[in-house]
mmCIF file with all atom_site columns, C-alpha atoms in Angstrom:
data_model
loop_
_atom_site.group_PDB
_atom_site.id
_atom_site.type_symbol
_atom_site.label_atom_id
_atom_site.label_alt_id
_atom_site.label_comp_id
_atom_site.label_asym_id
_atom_site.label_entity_id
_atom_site.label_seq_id
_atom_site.pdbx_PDB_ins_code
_atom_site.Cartn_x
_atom_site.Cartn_y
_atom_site.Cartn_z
_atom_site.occupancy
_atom_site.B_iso_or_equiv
_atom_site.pdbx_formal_charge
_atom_site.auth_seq_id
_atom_site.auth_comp_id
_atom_site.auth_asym_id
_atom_site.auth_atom_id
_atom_site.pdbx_PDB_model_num
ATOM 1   C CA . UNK A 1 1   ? -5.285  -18.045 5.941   1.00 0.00 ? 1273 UNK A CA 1
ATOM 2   C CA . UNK A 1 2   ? -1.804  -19.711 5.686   1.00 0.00 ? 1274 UNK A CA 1
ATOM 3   C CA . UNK A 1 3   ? 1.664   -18.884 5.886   1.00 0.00 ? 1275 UNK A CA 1
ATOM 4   C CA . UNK A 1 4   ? 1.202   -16.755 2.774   1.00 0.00 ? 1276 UNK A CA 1
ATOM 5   C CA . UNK A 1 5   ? 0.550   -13.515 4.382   1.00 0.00 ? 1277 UNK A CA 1
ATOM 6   C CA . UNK A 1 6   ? 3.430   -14.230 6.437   1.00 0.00 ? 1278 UNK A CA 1
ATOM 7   C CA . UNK A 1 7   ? 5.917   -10.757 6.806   1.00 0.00 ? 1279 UNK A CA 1
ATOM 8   C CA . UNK A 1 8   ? 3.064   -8.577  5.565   1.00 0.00 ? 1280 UNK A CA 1
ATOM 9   C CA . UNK A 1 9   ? 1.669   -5.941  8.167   1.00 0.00 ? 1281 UNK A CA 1
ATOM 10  C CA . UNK A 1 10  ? -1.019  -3.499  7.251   1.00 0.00 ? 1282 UNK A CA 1
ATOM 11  C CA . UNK A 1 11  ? 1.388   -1.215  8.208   1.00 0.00 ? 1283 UNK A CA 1
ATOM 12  C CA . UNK A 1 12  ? 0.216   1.419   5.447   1.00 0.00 ? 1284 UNK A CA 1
ATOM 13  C CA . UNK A 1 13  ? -2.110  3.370   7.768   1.00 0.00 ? 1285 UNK A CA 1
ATOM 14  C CA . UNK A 1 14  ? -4.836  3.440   5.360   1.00 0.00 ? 1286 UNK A CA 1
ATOM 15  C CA . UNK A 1 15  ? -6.167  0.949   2.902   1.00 0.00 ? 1287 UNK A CA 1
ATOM 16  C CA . UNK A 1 16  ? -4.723  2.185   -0.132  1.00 0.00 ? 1288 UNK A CA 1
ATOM 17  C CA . UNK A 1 17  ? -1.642  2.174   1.431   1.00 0.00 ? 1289 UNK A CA 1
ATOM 18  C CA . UNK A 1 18  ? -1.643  -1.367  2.571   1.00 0.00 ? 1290 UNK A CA 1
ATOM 19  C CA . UNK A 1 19  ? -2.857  -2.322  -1.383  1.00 0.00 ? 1291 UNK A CA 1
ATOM 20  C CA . UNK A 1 20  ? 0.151   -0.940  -2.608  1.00 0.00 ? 1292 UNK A CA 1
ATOM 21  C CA . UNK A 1 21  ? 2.254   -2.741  0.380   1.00 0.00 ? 1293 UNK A CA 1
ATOM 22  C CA . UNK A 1 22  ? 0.875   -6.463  -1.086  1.00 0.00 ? 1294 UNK A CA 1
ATOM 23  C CA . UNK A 1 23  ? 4.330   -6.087  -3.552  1.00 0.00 ? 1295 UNK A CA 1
ATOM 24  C CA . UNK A 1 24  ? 6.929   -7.054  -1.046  1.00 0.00 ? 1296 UNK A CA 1
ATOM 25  C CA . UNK A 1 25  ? 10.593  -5.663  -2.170  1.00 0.00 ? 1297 UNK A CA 1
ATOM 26  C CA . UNK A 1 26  ? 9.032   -3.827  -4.729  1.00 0.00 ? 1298 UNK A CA 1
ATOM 27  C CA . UNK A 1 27  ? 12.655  -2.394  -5.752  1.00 0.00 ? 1299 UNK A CA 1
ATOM 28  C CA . UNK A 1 28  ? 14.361  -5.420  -5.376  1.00 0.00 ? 1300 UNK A CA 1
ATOM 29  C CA . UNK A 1 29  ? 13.523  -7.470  -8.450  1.00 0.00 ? 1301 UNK A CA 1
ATOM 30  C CA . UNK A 1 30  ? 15.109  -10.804 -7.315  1.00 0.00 ? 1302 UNK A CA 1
ATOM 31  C CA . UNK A 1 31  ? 12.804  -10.722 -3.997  1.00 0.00 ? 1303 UNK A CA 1
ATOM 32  C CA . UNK A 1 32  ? 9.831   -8.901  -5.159  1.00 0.00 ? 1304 UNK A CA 1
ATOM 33  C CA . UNK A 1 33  ? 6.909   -10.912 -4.013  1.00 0.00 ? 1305 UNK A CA 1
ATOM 34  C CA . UNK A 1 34  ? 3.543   -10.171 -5.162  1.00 0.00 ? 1306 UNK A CA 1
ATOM 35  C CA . UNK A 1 35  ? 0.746   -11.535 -2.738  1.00 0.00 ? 1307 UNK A CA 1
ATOM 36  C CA . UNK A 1 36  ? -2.008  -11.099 -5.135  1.00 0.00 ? 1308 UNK A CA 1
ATOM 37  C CA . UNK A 1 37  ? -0.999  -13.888 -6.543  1.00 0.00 ? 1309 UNK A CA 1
ATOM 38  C CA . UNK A 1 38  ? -4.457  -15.448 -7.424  1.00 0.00 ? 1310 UNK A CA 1
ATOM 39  C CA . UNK A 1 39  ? -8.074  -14.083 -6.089  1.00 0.00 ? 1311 UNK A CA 1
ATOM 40  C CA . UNK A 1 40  ? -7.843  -16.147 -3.231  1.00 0.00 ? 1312 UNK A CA 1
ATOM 41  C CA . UNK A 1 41  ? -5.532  -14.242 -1.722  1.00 0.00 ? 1313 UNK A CA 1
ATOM 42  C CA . UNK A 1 42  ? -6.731  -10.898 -2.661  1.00 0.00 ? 1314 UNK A CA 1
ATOM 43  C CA . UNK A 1 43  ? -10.425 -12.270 -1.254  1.00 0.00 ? 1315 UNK A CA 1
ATOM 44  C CA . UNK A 1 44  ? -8.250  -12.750 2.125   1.00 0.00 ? 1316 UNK A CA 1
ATOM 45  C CA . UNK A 1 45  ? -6.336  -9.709  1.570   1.00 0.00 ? 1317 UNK A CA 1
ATOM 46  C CA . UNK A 1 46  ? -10.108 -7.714  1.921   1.00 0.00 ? 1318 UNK A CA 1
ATOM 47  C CA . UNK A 1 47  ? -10.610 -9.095  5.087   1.00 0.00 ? 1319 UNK A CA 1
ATOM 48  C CA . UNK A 1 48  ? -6.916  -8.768  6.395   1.00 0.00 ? 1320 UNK A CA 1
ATOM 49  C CA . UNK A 1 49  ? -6.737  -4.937  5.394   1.00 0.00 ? 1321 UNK A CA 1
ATOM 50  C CA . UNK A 1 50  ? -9.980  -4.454  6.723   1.00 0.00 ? 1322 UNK A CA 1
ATOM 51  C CA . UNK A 1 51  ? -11.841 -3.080  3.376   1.00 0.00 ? 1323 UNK A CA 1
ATOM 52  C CA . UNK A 1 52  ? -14.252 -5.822  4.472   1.00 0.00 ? 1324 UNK A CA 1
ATOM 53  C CA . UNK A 1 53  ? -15.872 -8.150  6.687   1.00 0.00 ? 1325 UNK A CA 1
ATOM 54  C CA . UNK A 1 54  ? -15.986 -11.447 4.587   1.00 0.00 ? 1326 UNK A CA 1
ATOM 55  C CA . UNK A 1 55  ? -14.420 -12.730 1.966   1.00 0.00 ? 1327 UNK A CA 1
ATOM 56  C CA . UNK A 1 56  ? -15.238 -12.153 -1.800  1.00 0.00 ? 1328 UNK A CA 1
ATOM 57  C CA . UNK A 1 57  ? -15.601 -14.758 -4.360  1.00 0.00 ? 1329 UNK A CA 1
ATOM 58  C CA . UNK A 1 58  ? -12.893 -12.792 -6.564  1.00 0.00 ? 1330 UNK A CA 1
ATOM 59  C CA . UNK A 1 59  ? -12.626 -13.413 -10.464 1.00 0.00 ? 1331 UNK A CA 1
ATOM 60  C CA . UNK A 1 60  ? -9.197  -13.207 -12.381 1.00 0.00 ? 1332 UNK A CA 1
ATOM 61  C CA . UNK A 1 61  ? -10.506 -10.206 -14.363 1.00 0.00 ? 1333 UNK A CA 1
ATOM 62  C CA . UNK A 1 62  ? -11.280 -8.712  -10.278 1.00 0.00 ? 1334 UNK A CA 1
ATOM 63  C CA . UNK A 1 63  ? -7.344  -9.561  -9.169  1.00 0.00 ? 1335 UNK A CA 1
ATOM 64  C CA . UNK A 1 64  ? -6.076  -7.838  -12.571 1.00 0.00 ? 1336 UNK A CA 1
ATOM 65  C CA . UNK A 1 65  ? -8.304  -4.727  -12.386 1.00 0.00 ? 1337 UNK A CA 1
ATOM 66  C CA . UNK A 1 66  ? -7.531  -4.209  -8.561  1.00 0.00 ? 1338 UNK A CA 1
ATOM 67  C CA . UNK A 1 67  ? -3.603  -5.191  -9.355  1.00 0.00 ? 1339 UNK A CA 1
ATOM 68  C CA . UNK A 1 68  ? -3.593  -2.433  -12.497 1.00 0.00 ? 1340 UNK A CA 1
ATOM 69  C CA . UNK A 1 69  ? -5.190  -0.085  -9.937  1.00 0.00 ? 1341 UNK A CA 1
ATOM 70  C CA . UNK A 1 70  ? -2.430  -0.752  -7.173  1.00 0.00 ? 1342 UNK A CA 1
ATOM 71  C CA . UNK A 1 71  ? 0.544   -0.284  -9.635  1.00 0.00 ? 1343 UNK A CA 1
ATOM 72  C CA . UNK A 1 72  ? -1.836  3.120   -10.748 1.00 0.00 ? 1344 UNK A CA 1
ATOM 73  C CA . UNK A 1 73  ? -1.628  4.269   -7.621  1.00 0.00 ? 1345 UNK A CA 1
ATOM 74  C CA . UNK A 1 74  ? 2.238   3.521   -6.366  1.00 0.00 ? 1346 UNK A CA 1
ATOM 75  C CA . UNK A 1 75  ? 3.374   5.214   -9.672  1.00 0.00 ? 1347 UNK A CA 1
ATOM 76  C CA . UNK A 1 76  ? 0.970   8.389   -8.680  1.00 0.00 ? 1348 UNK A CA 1
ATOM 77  C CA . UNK A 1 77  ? 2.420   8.528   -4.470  1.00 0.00 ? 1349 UNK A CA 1
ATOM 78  C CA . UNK A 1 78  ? 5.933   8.299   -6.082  1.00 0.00 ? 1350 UNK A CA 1
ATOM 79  C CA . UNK A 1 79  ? 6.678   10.173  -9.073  1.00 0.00 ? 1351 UNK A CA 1
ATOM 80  C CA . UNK A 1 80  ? 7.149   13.570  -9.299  1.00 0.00 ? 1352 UNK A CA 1
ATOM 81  C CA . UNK A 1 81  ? 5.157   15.089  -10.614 1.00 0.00 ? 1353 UNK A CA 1
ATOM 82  C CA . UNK A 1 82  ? 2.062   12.730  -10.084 1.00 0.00 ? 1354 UNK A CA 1
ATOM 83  C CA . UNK A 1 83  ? 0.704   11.429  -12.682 1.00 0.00 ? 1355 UNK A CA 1
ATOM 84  C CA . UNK A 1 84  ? -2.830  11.918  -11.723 1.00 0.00 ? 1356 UNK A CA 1
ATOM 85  C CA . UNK A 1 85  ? -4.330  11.674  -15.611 1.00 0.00 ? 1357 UNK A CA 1
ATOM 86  C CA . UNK A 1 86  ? -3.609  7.911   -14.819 1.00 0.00 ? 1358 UNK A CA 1
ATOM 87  C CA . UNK A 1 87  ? -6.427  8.117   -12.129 1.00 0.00 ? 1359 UNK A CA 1
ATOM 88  C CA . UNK A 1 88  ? -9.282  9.193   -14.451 1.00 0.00 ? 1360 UNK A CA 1
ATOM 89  C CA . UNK A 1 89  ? -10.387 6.751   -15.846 1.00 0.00 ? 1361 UNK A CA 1
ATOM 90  C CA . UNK A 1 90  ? -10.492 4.636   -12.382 1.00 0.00 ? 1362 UNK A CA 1
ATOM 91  C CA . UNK A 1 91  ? -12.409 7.562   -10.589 1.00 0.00 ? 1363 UNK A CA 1
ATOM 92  C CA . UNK A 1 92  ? -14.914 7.842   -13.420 1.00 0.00 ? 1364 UNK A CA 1
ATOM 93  C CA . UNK A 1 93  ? -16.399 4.600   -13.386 1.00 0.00 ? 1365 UNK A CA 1
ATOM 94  C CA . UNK A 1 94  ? -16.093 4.600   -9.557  1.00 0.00 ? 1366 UNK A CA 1
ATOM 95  C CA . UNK A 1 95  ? -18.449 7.320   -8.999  1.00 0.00 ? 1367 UNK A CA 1
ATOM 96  C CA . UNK A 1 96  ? -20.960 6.135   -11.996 1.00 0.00 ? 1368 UNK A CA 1
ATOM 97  C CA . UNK A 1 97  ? -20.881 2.739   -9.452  1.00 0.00 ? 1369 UNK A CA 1
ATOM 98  C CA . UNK A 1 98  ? -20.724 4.763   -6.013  1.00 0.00 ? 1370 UNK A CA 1
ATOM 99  C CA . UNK A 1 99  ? -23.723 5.684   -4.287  1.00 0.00 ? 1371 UNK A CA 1
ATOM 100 C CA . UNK A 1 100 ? -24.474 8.506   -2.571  1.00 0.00 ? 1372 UNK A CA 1
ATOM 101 C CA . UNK A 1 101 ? -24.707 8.375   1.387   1.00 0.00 ? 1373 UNK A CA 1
ATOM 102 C CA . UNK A 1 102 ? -28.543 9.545   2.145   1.00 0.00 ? 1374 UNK A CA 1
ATOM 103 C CA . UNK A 1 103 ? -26.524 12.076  4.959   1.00 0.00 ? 1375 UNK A CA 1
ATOM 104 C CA . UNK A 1 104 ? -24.744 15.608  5.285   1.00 0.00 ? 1376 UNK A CA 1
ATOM 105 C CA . UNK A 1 105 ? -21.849 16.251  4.073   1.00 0.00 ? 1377 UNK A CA 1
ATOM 106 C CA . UNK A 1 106 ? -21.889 14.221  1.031   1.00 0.00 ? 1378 UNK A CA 1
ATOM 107 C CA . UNK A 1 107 ? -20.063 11.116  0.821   1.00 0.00 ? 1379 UNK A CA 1
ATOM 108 C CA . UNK A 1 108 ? -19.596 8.652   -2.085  1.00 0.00 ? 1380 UNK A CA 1
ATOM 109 C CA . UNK A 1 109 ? -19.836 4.856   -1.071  1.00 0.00 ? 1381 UNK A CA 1
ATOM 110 C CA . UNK A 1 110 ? -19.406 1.702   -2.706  1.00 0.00 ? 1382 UNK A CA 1
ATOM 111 C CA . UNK A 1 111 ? -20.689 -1.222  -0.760  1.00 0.00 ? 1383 UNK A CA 1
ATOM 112 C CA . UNK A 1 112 ? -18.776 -4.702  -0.971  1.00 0.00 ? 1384 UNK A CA 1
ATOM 113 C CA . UNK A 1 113 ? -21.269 -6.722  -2.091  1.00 0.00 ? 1385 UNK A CA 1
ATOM 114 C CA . UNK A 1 114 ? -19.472 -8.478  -4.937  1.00 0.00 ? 1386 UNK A CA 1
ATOM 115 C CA . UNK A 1 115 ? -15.801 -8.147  -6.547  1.00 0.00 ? 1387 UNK A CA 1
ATOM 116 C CA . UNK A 1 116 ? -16.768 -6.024  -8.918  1.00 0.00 ? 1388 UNK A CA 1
ATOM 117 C CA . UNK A 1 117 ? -17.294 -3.323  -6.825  1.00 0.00 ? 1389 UNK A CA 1
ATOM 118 C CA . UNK A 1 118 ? -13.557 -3.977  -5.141  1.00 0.00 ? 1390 UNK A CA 1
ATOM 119 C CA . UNK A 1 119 ? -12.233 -1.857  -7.624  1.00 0.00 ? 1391 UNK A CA 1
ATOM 120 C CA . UNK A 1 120 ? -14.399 0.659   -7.893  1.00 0.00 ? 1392 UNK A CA 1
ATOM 121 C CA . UNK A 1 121 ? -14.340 0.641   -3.427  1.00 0.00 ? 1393 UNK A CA 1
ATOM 122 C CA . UNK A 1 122 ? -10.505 1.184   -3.720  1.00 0.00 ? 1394 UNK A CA 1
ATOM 123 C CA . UNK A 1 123 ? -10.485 3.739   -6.011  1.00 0.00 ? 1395 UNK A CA 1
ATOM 124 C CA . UNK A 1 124 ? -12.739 6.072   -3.786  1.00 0.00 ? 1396 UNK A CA 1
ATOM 125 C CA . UNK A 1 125 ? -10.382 5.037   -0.935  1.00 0.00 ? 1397 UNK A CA 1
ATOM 126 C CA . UNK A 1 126 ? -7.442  5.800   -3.045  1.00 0.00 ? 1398 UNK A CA 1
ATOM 127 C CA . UNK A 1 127 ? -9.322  9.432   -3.863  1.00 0.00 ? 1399 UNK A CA 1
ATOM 128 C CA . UNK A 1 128 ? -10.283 10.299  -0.598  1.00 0.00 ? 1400 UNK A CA 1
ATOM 129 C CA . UNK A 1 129 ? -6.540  10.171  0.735   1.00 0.00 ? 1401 UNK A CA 1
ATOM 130 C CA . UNK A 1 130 ? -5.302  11.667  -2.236  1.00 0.00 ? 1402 UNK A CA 1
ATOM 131 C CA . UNK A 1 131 ? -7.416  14.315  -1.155  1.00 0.00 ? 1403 UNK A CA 1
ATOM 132 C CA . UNK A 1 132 ? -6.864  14.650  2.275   1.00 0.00 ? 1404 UNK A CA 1
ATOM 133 C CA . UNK A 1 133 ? -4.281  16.674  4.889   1.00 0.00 ? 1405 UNK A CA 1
ATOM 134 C CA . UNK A 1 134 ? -2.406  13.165  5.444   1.00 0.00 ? 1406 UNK A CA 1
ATOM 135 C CA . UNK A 1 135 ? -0.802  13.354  2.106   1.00 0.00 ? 1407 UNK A CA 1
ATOM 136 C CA . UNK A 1 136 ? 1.593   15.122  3.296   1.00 0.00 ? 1408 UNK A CA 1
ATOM 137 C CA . UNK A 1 137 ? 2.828   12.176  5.678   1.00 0.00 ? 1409 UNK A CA 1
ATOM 138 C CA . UNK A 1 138 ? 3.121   9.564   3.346   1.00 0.00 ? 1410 UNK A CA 1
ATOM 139 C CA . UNK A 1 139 ? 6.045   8.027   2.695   1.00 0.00 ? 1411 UNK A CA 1
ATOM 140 C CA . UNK A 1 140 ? 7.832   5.085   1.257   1.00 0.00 ? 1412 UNK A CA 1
ATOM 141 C CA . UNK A 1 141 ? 10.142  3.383   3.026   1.00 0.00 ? 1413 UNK A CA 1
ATOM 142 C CA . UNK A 1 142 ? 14.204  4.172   2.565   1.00 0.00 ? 1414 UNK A CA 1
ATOM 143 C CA . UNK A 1 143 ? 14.854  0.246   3.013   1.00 0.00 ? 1415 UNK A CA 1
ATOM 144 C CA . UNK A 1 144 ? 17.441  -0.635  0.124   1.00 0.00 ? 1416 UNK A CA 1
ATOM 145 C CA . UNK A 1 145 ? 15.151  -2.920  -2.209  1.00 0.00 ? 1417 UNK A CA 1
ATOM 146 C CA . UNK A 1 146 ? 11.502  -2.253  0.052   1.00 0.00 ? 1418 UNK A CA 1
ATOM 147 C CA . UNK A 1 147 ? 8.881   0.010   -1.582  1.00 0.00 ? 1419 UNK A CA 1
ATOM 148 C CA . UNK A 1 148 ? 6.529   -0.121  0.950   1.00 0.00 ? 1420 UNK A CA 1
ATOM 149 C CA . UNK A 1 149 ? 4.162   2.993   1.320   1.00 0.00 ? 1421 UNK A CA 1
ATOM 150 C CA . UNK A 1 150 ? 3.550   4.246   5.467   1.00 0.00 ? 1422 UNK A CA 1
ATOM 151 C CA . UNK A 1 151 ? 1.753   7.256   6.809   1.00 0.00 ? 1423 UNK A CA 1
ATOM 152 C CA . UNK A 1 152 ? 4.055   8.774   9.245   1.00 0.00 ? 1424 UNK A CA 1
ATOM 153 C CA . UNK A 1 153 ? 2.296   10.134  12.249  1.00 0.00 ? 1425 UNK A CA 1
ATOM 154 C CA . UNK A 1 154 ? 5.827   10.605  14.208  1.00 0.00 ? 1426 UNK A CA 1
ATOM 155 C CA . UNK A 1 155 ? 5.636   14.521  16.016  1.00 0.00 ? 1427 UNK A CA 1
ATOM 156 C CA . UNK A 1 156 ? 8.425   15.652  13.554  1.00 0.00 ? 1428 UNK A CA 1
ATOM 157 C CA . UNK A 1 157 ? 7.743   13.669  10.500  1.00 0.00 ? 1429 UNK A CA 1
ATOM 158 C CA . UNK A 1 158 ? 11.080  11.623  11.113  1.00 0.00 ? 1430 UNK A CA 1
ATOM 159 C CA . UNK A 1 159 ? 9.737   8.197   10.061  1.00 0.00 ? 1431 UNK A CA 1
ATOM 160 C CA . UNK A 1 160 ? 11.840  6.554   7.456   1.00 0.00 ? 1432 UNK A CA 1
ATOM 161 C CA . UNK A 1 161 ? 11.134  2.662   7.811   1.00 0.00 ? 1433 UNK A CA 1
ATOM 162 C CA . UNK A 1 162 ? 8.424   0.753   6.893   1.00 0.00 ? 1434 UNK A CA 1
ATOM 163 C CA . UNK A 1 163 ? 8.663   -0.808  10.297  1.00 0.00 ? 1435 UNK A CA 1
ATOM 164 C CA . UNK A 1 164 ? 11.380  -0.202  13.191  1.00 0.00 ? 1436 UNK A CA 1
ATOM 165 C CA . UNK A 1 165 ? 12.201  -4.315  13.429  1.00 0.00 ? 1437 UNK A CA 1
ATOM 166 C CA . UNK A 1 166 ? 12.548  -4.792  9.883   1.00 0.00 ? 1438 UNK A CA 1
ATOM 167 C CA . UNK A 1 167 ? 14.031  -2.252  7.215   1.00 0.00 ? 1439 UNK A CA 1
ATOM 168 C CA . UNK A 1 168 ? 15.117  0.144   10.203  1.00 0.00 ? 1440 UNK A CA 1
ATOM 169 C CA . UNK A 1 169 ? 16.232  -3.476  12.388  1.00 0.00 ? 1441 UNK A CA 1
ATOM 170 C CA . UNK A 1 170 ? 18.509  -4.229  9.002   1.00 0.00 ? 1442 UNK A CA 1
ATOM 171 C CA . UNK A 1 171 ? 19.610  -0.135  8.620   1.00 0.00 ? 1443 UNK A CA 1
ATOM 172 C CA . UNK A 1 172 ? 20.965  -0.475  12.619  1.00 0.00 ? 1444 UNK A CA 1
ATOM 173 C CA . UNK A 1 173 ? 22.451  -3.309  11.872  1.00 0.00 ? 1445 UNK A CA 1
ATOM 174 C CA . UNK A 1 174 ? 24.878  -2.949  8.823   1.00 0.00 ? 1446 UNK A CA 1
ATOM 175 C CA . UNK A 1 175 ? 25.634  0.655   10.230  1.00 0.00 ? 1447 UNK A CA 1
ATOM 176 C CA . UNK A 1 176 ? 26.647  -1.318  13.000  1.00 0.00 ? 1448 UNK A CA 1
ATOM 177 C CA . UNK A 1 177 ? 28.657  -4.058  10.862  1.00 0.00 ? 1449 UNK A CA 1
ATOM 178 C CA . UNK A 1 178 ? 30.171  -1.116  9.071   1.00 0.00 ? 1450 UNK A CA 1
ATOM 179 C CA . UNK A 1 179 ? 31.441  1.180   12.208  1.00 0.00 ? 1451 UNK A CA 1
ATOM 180 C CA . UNK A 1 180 ? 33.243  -2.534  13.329  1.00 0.00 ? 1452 UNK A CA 1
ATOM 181 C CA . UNK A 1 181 ? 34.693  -2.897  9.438   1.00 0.00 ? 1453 UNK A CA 1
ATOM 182 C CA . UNK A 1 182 ? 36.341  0.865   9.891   1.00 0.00 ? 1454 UNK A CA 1
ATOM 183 C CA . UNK A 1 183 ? 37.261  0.143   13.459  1.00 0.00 ? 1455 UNK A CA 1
ATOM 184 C CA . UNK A 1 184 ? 39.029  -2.860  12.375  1.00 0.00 ? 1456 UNK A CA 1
ATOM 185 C CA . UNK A 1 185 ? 40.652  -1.377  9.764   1.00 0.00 ? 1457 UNK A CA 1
ATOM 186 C CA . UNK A 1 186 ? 42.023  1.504   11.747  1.00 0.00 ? 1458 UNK A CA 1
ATOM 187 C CA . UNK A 1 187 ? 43.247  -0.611  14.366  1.00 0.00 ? 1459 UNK A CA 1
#
């Protein structure tokens, strides 16, 4: 992989998380970056998220189901309420895909065999932490301009930054420019 994934973490804490996180500055419109650019990169993105073991050979119609899906799902983890009718049809044709695990208790799997069960593999992912107690910690981060989508597993539930040395490194630091503009101004 080259340079391209450079300043992206999988810092989501689960793999739908880190789908939504491949818009960087999702709120900022003159840096937004989207690093599903082509199937290449989502084909590296698999590996780098760890939804998979080897790369894909990914087709355009692949990238632009699995990028529909991921702007699906960011609209669903931050509006209010969720618009979960958006997640439907998505869920529908993953389960006529899925397989059922031949194991107690019942689990739906899609194997990665090909791309076009990538879409159908996210959406159960997507489903299964929709569904699940760490809902309640997700979070995007308060970084003017970021977007980015974290679980916070903090004691007290304080996290507010995708990541401590960026958006919280840049928060410190024009709090920090500011208390010298209002010392220098009172002095």
């Amino acid at each position: 992989m080259d340079g391209h994934w450079h300043g992206y973490d999988s810092i989501g804490g689960s793999v739908p998380l880190d789908l939504v996180n491949t818009v960087s500055w999702r709120r900022d419109p003159a840096r937004r970056e989207d690093r599903l650019s082509d199937p290449v990169r989502l084909s590296e993105w698999v590996v780098l998220a760890g939804a998979g073991t080897e790369r894909l050979e990914v087709s355009e119609a692949a990238l632009d189901t699995v990028k529909s899906f991921r702007e699906t799902l960011y609209r669903v983890l931050v509006s209010t309420p969720p618009d979960v009718a958006a997640l439907r049809k998505p869920l529908l044709a993953a389960y006529r895909y899925a397989e059922l695990t031949p194991a107690l208790p019942l689990k739906w799997t899609v194997p990665l065999t090909d791309d076009a069960a990538l879409p159908h593999f996210l959406a159960l992912e997507a489903e299964a932490l929709l569904r699940s107690e760490e809902l309640a910690r997700v979070r995007e981060c308060e970084g003017p301009g970021c977007g980015w989508m974290f679980t916070d597993h903090t004691r007290n539930r304080s996290r507010r930054w995708c990541s401590s040395s960026d958006c919280g490194n840049r928060a410190r630091a024009k709090r920090h420019y500011d208390k010298e503009v209002r010392d220098k101004g009172r002095g």
